[in-house]
PDB file of C-alpha atoms in Angstrom:
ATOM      1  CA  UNK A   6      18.978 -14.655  46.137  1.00 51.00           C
ATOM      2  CA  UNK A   7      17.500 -12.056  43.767  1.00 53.00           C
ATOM      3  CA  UNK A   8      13.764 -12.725  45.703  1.00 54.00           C
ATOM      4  CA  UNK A   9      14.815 -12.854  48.821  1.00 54.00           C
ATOM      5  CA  UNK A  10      18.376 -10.760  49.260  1.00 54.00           C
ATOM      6  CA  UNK A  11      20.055 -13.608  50.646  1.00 54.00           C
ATOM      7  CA  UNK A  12      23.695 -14.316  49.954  1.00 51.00           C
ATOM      8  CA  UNK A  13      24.354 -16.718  48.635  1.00 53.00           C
ATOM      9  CA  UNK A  14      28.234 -16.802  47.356  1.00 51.00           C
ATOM     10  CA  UNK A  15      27.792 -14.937  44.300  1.00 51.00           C
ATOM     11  CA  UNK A  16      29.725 -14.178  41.473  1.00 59.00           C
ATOM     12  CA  UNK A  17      30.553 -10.322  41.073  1.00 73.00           C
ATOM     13  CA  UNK A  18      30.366  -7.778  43.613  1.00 80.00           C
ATOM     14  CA  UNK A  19      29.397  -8.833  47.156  1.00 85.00           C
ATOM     15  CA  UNK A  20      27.423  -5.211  47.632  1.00 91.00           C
ATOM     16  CA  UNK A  21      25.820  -4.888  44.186  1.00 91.00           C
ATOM     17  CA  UNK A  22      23.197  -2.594  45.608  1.00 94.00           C
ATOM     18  CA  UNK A  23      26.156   0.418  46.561  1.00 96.00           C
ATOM     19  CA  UNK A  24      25.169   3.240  45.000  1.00 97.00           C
ATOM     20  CA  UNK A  25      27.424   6.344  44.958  1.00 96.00           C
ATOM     21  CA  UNK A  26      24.191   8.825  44.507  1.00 97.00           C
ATOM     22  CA  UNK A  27      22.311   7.158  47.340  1.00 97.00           C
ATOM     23  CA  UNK A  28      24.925   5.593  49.492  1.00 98.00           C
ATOM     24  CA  UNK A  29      27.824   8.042  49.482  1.00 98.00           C
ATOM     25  CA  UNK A  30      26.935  11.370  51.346  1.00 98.00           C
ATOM     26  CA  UNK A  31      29.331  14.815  52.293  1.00 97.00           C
ATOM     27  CA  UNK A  32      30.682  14.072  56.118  1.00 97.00           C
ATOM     28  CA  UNK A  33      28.579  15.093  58.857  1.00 94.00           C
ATOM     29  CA  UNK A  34      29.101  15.754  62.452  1.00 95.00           C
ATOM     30  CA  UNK A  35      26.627  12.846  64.301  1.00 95.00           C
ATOM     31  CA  UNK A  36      24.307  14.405  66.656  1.00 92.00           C
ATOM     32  CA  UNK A  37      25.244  13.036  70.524  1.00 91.00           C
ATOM     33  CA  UNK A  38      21.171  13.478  71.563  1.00 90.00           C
ATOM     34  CA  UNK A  39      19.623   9.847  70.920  1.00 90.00           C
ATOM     35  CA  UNK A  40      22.007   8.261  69.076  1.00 95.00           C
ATOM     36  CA  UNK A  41      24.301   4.930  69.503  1.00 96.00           C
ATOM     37  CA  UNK A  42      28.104   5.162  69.028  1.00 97.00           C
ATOM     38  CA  UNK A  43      29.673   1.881  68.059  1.00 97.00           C
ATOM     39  CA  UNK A  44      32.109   0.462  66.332  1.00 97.00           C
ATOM     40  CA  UNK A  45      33.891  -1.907  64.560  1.00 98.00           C
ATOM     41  CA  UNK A  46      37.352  -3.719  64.646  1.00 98.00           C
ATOM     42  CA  UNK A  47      39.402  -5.995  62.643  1.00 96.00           C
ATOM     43  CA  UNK A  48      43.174  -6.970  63.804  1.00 95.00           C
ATOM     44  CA  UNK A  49      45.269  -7.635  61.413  1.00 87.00           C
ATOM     45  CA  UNK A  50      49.111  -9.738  61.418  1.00 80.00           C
ATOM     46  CA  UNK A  51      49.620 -10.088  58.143  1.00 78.00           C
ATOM     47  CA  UNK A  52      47.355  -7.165  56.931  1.00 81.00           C
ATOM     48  CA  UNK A  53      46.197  -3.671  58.406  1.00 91.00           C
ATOM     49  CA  UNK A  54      44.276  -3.492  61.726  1.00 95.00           C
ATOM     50  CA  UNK A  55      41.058  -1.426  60.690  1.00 96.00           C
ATOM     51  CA  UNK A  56      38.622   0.549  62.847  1.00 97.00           C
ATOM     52  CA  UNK A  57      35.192   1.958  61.683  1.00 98.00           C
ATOM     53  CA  UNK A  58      33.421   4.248  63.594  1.00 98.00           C
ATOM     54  CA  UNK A  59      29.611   4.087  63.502  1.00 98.00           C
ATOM     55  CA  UNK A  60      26.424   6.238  64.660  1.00 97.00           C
ATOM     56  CA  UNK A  61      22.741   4.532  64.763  1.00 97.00           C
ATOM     57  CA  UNK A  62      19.888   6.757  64.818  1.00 95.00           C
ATOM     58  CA  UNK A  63      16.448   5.760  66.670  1.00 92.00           C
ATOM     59  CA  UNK A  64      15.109   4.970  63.199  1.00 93.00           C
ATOM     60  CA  UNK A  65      17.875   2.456  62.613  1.00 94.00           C
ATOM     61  CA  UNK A  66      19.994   4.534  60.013  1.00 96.00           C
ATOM     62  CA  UNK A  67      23.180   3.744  59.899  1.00 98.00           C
ATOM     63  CA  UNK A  68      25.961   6.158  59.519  1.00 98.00           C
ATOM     64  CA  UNK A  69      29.754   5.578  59.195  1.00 98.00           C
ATOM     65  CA  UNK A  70      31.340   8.782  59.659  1.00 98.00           C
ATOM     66  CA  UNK A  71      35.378   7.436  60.276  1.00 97.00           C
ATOM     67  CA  UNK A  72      37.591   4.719  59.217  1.00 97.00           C
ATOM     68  CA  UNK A  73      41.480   4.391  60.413  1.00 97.00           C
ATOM     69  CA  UNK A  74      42.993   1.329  58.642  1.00 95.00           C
ATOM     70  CA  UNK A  75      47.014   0.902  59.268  1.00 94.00           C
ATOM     71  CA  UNK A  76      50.031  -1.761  59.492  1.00 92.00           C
ATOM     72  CA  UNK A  77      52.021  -2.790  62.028  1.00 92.00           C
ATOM     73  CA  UNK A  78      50.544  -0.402  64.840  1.00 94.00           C
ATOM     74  CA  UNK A  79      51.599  -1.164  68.225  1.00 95.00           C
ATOM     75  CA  UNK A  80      48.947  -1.751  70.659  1.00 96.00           C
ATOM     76  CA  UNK A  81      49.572   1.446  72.642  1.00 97.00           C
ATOM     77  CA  UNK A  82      49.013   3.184  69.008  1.00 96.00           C
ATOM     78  CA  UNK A  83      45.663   1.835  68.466  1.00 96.00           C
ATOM     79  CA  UNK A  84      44.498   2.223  71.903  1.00 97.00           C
ATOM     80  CA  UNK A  85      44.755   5.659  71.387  1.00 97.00           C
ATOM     81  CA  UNK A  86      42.559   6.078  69.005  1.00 96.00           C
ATOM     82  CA  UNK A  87      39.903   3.916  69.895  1.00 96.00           C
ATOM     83  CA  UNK A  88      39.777   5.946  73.497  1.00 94.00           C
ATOM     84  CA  UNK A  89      40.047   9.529  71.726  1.00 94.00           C
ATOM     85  CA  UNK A  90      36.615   8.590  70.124  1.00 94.00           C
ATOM     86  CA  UNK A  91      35.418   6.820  73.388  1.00 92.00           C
ATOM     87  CA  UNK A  92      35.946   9.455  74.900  1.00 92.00           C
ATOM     88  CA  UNK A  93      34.356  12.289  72.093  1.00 93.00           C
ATOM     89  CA  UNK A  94      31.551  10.281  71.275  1.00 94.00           C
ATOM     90  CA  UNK A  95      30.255   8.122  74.334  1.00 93.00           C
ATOM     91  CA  UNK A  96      30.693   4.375  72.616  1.00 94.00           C
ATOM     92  CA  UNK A  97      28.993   1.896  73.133  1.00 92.00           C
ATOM     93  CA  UNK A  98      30.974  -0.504  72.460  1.00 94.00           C
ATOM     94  CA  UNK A  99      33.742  -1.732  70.105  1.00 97.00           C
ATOM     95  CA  UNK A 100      33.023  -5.190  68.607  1.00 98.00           C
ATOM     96  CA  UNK A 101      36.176  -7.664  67.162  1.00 97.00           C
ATOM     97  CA  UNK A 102      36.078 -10.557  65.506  1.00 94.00           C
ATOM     98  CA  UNK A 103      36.320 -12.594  68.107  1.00 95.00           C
ATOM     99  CA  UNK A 104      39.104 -14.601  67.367  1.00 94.00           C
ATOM    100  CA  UNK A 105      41.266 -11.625  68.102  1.00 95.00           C
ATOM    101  CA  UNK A 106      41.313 -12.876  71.753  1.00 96.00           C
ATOM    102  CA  UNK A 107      44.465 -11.557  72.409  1.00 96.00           C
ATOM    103  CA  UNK A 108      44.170  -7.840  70.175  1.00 97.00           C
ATOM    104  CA  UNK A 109      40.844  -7.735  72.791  1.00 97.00           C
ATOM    105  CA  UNK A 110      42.820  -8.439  75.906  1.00 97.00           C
ATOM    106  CA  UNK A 111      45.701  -6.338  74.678  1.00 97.00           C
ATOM    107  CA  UNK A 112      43.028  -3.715  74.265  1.00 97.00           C
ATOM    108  CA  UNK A 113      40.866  -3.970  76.932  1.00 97.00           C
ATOM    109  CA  UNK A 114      44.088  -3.922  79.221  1.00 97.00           C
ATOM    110  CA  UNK A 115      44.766  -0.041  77.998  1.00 96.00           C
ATOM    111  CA  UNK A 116      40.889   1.116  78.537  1.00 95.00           C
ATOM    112  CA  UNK A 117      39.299   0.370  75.680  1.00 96.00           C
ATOM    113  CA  UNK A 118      35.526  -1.390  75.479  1.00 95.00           C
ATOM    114  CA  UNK A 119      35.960  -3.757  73.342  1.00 97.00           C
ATOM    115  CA  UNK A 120      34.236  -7.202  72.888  1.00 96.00           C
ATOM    116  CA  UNK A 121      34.259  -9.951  70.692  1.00 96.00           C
ATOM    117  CA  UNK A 122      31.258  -9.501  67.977  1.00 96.00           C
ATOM    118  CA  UNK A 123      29.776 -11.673  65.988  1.00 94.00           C
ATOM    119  CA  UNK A 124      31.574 -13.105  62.726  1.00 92.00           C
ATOM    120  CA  UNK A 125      29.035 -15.106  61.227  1.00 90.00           C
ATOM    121  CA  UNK A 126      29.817 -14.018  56.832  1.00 88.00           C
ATOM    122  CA  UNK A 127      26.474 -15.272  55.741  1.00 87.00           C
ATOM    123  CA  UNK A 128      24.289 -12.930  58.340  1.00 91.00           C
ATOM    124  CA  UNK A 129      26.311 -10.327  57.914  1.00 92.00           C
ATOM    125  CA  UNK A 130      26.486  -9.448  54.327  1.00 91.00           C
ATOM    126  CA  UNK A 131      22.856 -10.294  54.107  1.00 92.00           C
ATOM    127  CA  UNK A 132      22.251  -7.432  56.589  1.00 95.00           C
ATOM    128  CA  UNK A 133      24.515  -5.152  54.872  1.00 96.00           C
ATOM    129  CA  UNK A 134      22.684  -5.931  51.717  1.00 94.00           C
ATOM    130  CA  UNK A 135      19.707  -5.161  53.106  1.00 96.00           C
ATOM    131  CA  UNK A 136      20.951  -1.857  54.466  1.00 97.00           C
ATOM    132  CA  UNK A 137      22.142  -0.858  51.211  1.00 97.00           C
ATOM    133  CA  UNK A 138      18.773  -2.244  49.663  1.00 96.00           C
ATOM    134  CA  UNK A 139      16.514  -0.110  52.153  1.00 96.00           C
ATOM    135  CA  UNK A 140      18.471   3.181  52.439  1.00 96.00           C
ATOM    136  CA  UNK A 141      19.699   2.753  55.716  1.00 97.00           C
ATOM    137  CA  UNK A 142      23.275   2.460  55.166  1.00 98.00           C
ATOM    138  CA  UNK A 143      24.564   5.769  55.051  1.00 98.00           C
ATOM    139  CA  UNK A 144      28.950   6.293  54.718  1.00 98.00           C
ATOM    140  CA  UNK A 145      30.775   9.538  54.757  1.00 98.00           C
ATOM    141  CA  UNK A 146      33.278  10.856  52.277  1.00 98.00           C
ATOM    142  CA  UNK A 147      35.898  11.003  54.756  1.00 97.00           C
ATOM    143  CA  UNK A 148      35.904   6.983  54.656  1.00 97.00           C
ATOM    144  CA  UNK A 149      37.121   6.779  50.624  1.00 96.00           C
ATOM    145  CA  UNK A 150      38.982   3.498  51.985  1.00 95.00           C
ATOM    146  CA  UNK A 151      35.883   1.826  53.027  1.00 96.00           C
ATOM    147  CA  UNK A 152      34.459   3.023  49.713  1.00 96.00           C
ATOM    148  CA  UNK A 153      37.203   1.568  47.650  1.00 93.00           C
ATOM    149  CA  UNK A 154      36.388  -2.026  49.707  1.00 92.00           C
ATOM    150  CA  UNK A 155      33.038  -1.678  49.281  1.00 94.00           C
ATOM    151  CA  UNK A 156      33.369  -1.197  45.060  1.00 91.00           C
ATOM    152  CA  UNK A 157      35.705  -3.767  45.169  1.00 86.00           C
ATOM    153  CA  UNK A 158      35.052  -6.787  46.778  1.00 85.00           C
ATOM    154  CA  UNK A 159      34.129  -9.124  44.771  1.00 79.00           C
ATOM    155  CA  UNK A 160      33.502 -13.099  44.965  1.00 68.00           C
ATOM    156  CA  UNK A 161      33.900 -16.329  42.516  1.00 56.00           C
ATOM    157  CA  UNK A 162      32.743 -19.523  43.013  1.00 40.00           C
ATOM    158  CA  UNK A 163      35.741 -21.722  42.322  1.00 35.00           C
ATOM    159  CA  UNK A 164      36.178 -25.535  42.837  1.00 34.00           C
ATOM    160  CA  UNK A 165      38.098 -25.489  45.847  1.00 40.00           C
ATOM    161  CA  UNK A 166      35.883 -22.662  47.858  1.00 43.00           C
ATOM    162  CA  UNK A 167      37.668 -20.253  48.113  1.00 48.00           C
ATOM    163  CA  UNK A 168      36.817 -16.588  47.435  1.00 46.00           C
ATOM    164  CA  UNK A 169      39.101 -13.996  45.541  1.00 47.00           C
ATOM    165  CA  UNK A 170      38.800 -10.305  45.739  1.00 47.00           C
ATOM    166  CA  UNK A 171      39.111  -8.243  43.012  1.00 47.00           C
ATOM    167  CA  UNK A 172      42.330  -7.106  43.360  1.00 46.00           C
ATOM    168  CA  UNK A 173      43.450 -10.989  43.267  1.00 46.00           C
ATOM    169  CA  UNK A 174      43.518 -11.263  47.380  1.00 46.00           C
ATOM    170  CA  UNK A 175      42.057 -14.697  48.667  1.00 45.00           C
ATOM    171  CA  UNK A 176      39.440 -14.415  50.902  1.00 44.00           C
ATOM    172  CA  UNK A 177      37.012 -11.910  52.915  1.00 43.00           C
ATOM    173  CA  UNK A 178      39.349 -10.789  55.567  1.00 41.00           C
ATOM    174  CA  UNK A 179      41.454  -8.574  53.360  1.00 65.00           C
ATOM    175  CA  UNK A 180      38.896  -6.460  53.171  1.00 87.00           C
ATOM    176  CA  UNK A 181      39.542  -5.287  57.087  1.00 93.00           C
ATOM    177  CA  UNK A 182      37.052  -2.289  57.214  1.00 96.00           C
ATOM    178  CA  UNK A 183      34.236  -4.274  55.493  1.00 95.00           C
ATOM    179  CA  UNK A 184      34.891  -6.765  57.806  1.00 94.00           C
ATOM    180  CA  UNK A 185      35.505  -4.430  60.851  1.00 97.00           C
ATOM    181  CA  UNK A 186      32.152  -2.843  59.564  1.00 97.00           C
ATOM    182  CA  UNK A 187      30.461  -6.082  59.692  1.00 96.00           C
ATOM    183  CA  UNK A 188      31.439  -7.044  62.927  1.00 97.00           C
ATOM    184  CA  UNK A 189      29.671  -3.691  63.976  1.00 97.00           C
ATOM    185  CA  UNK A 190      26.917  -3.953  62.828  1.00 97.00           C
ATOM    186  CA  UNK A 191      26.034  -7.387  63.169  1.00 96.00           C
ATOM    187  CA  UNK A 192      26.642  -7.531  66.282  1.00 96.00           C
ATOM    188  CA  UNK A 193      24.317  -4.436  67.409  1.00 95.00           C
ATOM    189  CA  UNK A 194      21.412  -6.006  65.179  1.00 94.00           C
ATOM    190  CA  UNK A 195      21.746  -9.839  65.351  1.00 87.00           C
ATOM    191  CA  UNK A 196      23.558 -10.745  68.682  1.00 74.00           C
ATOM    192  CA  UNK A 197      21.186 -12.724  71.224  1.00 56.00           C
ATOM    193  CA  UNK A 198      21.633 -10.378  74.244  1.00 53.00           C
ATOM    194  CA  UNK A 199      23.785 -11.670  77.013  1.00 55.00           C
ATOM    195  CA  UNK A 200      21.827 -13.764  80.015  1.00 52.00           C
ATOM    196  CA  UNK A 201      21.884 -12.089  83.131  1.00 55.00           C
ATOM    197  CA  UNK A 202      23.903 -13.469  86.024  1.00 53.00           C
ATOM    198  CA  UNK A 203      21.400 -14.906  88.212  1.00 57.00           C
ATOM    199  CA  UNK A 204      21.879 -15.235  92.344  1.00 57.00           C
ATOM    200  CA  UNK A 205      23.540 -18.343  91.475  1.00 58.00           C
ATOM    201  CA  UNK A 206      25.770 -17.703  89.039  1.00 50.00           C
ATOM    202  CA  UNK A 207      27.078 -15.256  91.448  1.00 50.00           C
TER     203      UNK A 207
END
């Protein structure tokens, strides 16, 4: 792990290479000229739904420069939102974990773009590591909840598997804007492009 930067269910913090000096920067207004909107979402039952919103530069940087994390918001609610920045921004795309079929549906049914990402744990706190690692990982102080994830999430090996959070909470998915973050982003990066419907197919 230490060579290489791959996770590999550590103990202590998940994002050991955060760094407030580097990391943490005053808010800024993303240009619209050559750069990608996306962003990130994580539906939550029995914890917060959590949105992250996320600019990508042509040099790869990326920025989070909004979070919006709440409980018990009705679909209308969090439609919304996602189209206010749809709309102010040009998005992409929102990626979900995708087994939020019916949030998507739900979603997609009040005009929002939204897909199902890519939830694979392993790839995506490697490449979040490796963001942090290379200076490419870039989050505004108007997200101090995503900050407070990020200095807290941290993982023990234990006998049965299972991970714990620092603030006792079992598992990843507590974390919703890490993990709304990490469907974002590994999604753009890692995601094999979809095929293209051939004469057949259609």
């Amino acid at each position: 792990m230490r060579r290489h930067g791959l996770f590999s269910n550590p103990t202590g913090l998940m994002l050991p290479d955060w760094d407030r000096s580097i990391h943490l920067i005053d808010h800024i207004e993303p240009e619209r000229i050559e750069t990608i909107f996306i962003g990130g979402y994580d539906f939550g039952t029995t914890h917060p739904s959590a949105l992250v919103f996320v600019a990508i530069d042509l040099d790869g940087n990326v920025y989070v420069f909004g979070e919006w994390k709440k409980s018990d918001s009705p679909f209308d609610e969090q439609a919304s939102v996602f189209k206010f920045h749809q709309k102010e921004y040009g998005f992409r795309c929102f990626y979900a974990d995708p087994s939020a079929k019916q949030a998507i549906l739900e979603l997609r049914s009040r005009g929002v773009n939204i897909k199902a990402g890519m939830n694979d744990k392993a790839v995506g706190y490697n490449l979040l590591r490796e963001l942090l690692r290379t200076g490419k990982l870039f989050i505004s102080r108007n997200c101090p909840n995503l900050v407070y994830e990020i200095e807290n999430l941290t993982v023990k090996e234990e006998k049965a598997g299972t991970t714990i959070g620092r603030d006792g909470q079992e598992g990843y998915g507590h974390f919703d804007l890490i993990a709304a973050l990490r469907y974002a982003v590994t999604s753009f990066f890692k995601q094999k492009p979809e095929r293209e419907l051939t004469k057949e197919d259609k």
